[in-house]
PDB file of C-alpha atoms in Angstrom:
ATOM      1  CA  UNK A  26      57.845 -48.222  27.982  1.00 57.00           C
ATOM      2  CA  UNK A  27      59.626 -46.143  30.090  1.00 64.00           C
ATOM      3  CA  UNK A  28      61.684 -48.764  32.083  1.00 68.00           C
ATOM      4  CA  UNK A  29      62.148 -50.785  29.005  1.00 61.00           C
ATOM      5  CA  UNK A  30      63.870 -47.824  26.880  1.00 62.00           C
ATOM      6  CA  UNK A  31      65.854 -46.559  30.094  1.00 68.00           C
ATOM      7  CA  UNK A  32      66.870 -50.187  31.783  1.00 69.00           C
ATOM      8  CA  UNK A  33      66.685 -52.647  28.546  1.00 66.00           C
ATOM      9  CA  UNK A  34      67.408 -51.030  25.544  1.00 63.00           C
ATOM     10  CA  UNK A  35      67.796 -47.351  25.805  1.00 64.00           C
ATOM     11  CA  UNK A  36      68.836 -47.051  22.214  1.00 66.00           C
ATOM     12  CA  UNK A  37      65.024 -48.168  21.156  1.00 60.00           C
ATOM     13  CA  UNK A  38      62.708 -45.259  20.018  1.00 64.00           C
ATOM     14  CA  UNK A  39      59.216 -45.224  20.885  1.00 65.00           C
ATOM     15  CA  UNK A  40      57.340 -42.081  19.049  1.00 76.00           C
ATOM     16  CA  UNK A  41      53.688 -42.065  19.177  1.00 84.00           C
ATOM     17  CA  UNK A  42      51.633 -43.766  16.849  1.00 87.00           C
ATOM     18  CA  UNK A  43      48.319 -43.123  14.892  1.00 92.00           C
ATOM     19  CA  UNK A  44      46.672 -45.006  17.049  1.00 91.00           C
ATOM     20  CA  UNK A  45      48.016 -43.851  20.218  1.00 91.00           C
ATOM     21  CA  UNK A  46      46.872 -40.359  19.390  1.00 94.00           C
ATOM     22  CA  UNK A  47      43.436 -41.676  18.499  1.00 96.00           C
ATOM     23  CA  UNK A  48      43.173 -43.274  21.640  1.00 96.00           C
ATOM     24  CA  UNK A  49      44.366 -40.120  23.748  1.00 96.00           C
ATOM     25  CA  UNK A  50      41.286 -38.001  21.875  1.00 97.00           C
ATOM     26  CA  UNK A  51      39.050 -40.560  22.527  1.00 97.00           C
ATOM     27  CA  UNK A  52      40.399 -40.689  26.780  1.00 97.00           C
ATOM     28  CA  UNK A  53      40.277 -37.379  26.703  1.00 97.00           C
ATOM     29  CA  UNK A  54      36.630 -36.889  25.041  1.00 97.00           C
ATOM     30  CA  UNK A  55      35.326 -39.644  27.921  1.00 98.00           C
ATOM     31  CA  UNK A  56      36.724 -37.278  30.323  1.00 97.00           C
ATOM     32  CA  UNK A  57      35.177 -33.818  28.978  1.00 97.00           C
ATOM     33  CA  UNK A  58      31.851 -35.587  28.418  1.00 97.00           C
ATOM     34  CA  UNK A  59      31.820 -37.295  31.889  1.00 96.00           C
ATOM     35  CA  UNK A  60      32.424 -33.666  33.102  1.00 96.00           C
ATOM     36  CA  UNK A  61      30.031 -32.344  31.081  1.00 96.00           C
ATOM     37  CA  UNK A  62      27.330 -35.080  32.596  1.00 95.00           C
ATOM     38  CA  UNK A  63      28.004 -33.993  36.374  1.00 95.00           C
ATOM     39  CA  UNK A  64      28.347 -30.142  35.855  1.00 95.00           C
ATOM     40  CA  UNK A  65      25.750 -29.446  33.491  1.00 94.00           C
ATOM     41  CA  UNK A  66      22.973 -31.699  32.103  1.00 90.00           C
ATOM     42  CA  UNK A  67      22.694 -35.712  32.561  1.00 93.00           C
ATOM     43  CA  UNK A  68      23.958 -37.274  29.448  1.00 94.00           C
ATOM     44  CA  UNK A  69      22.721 -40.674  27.514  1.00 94.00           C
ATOM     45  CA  UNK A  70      23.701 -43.652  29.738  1.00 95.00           C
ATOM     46  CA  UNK A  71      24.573 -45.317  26.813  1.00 97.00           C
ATOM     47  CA  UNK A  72      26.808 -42.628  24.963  1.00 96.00           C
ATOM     48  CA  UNK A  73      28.980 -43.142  28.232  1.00 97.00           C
ATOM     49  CA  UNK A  74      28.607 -46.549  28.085  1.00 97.00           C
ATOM     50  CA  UNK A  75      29.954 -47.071  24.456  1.00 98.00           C
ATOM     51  CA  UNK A  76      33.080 -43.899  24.870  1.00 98.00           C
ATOM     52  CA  UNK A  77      34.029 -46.350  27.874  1.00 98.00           C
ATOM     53  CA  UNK A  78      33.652 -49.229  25.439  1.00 98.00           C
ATOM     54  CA  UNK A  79      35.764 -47.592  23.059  1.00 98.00           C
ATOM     55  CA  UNK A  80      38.817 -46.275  25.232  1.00 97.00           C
ATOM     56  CA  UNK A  81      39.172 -49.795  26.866  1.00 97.00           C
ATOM     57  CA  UNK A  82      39.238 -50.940  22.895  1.00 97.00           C
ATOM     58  CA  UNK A  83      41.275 -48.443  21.794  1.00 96.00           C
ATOM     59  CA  UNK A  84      43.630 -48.629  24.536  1.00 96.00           C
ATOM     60  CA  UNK A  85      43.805 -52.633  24.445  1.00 96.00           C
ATOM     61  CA  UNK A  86      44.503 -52.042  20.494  1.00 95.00           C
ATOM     62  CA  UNK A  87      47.422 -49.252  21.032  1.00 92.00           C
ATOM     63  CA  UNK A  88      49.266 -51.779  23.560  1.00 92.00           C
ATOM     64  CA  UNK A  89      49.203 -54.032  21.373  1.00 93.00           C
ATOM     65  CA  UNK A  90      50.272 -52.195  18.807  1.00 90.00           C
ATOM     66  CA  UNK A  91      53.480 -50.676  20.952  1.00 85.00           C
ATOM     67  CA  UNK A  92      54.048 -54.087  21.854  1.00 88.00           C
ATOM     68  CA  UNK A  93      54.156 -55.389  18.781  1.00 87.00           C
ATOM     69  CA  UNK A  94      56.386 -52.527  17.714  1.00 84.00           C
ATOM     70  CA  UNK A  95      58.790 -53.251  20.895  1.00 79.00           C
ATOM     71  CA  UNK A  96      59.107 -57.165  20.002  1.00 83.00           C
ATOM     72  CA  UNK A  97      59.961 -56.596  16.459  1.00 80.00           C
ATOM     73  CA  UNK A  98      62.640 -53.618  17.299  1.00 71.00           C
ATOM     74  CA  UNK A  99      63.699 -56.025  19.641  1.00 67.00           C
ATOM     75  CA  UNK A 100      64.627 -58.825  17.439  1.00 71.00           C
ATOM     76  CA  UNK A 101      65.936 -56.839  14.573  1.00 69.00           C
ATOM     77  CA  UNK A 102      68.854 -54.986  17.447  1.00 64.00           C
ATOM     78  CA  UNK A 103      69.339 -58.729  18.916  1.00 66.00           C
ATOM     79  CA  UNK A 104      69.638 -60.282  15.714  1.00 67.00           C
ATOM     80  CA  UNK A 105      72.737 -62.770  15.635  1.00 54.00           C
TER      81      UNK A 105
END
């Protein structure tokens, strides 16, 4: 996102969406929990298992998203 607002179109505005944010709480509850697991206690396999699950979802979902966004800001500057 970076290259493309400061090389291709710097006039583009990428703010962060709904589902960004969700998937920055969820990263950043993986992180605490995985934390959690090595200094403390051992937590579920499977609770680690499924917050990995869900980041690699959630960020898949928010790329496409931004992507999505990106094309169609895109084609509505380019129009002819």
């Amino acid at each position: 996102a970076i290259v493309w607002v400061k090389y291709v179109n710097p006039n583009l505005q990428f703010n962060p969406s709904l589902l960004s944010k969700l998937n920055t709480s969820i990263q950043l509850l993986l992180i605490m929990v995985c934390l959690f697991d090595l200094a403390f206690t051992r937590i579920n396999d499977e609770v680690i298992e499924f917050l990995v699950d869900l980041t690699v979802l959630t960020t898949v979902i928010s790329f496409v998203d931004y992507l999505h966004k990106a094309c169609k800001d895109y084609s509505s500057v380019h129009k002819s």
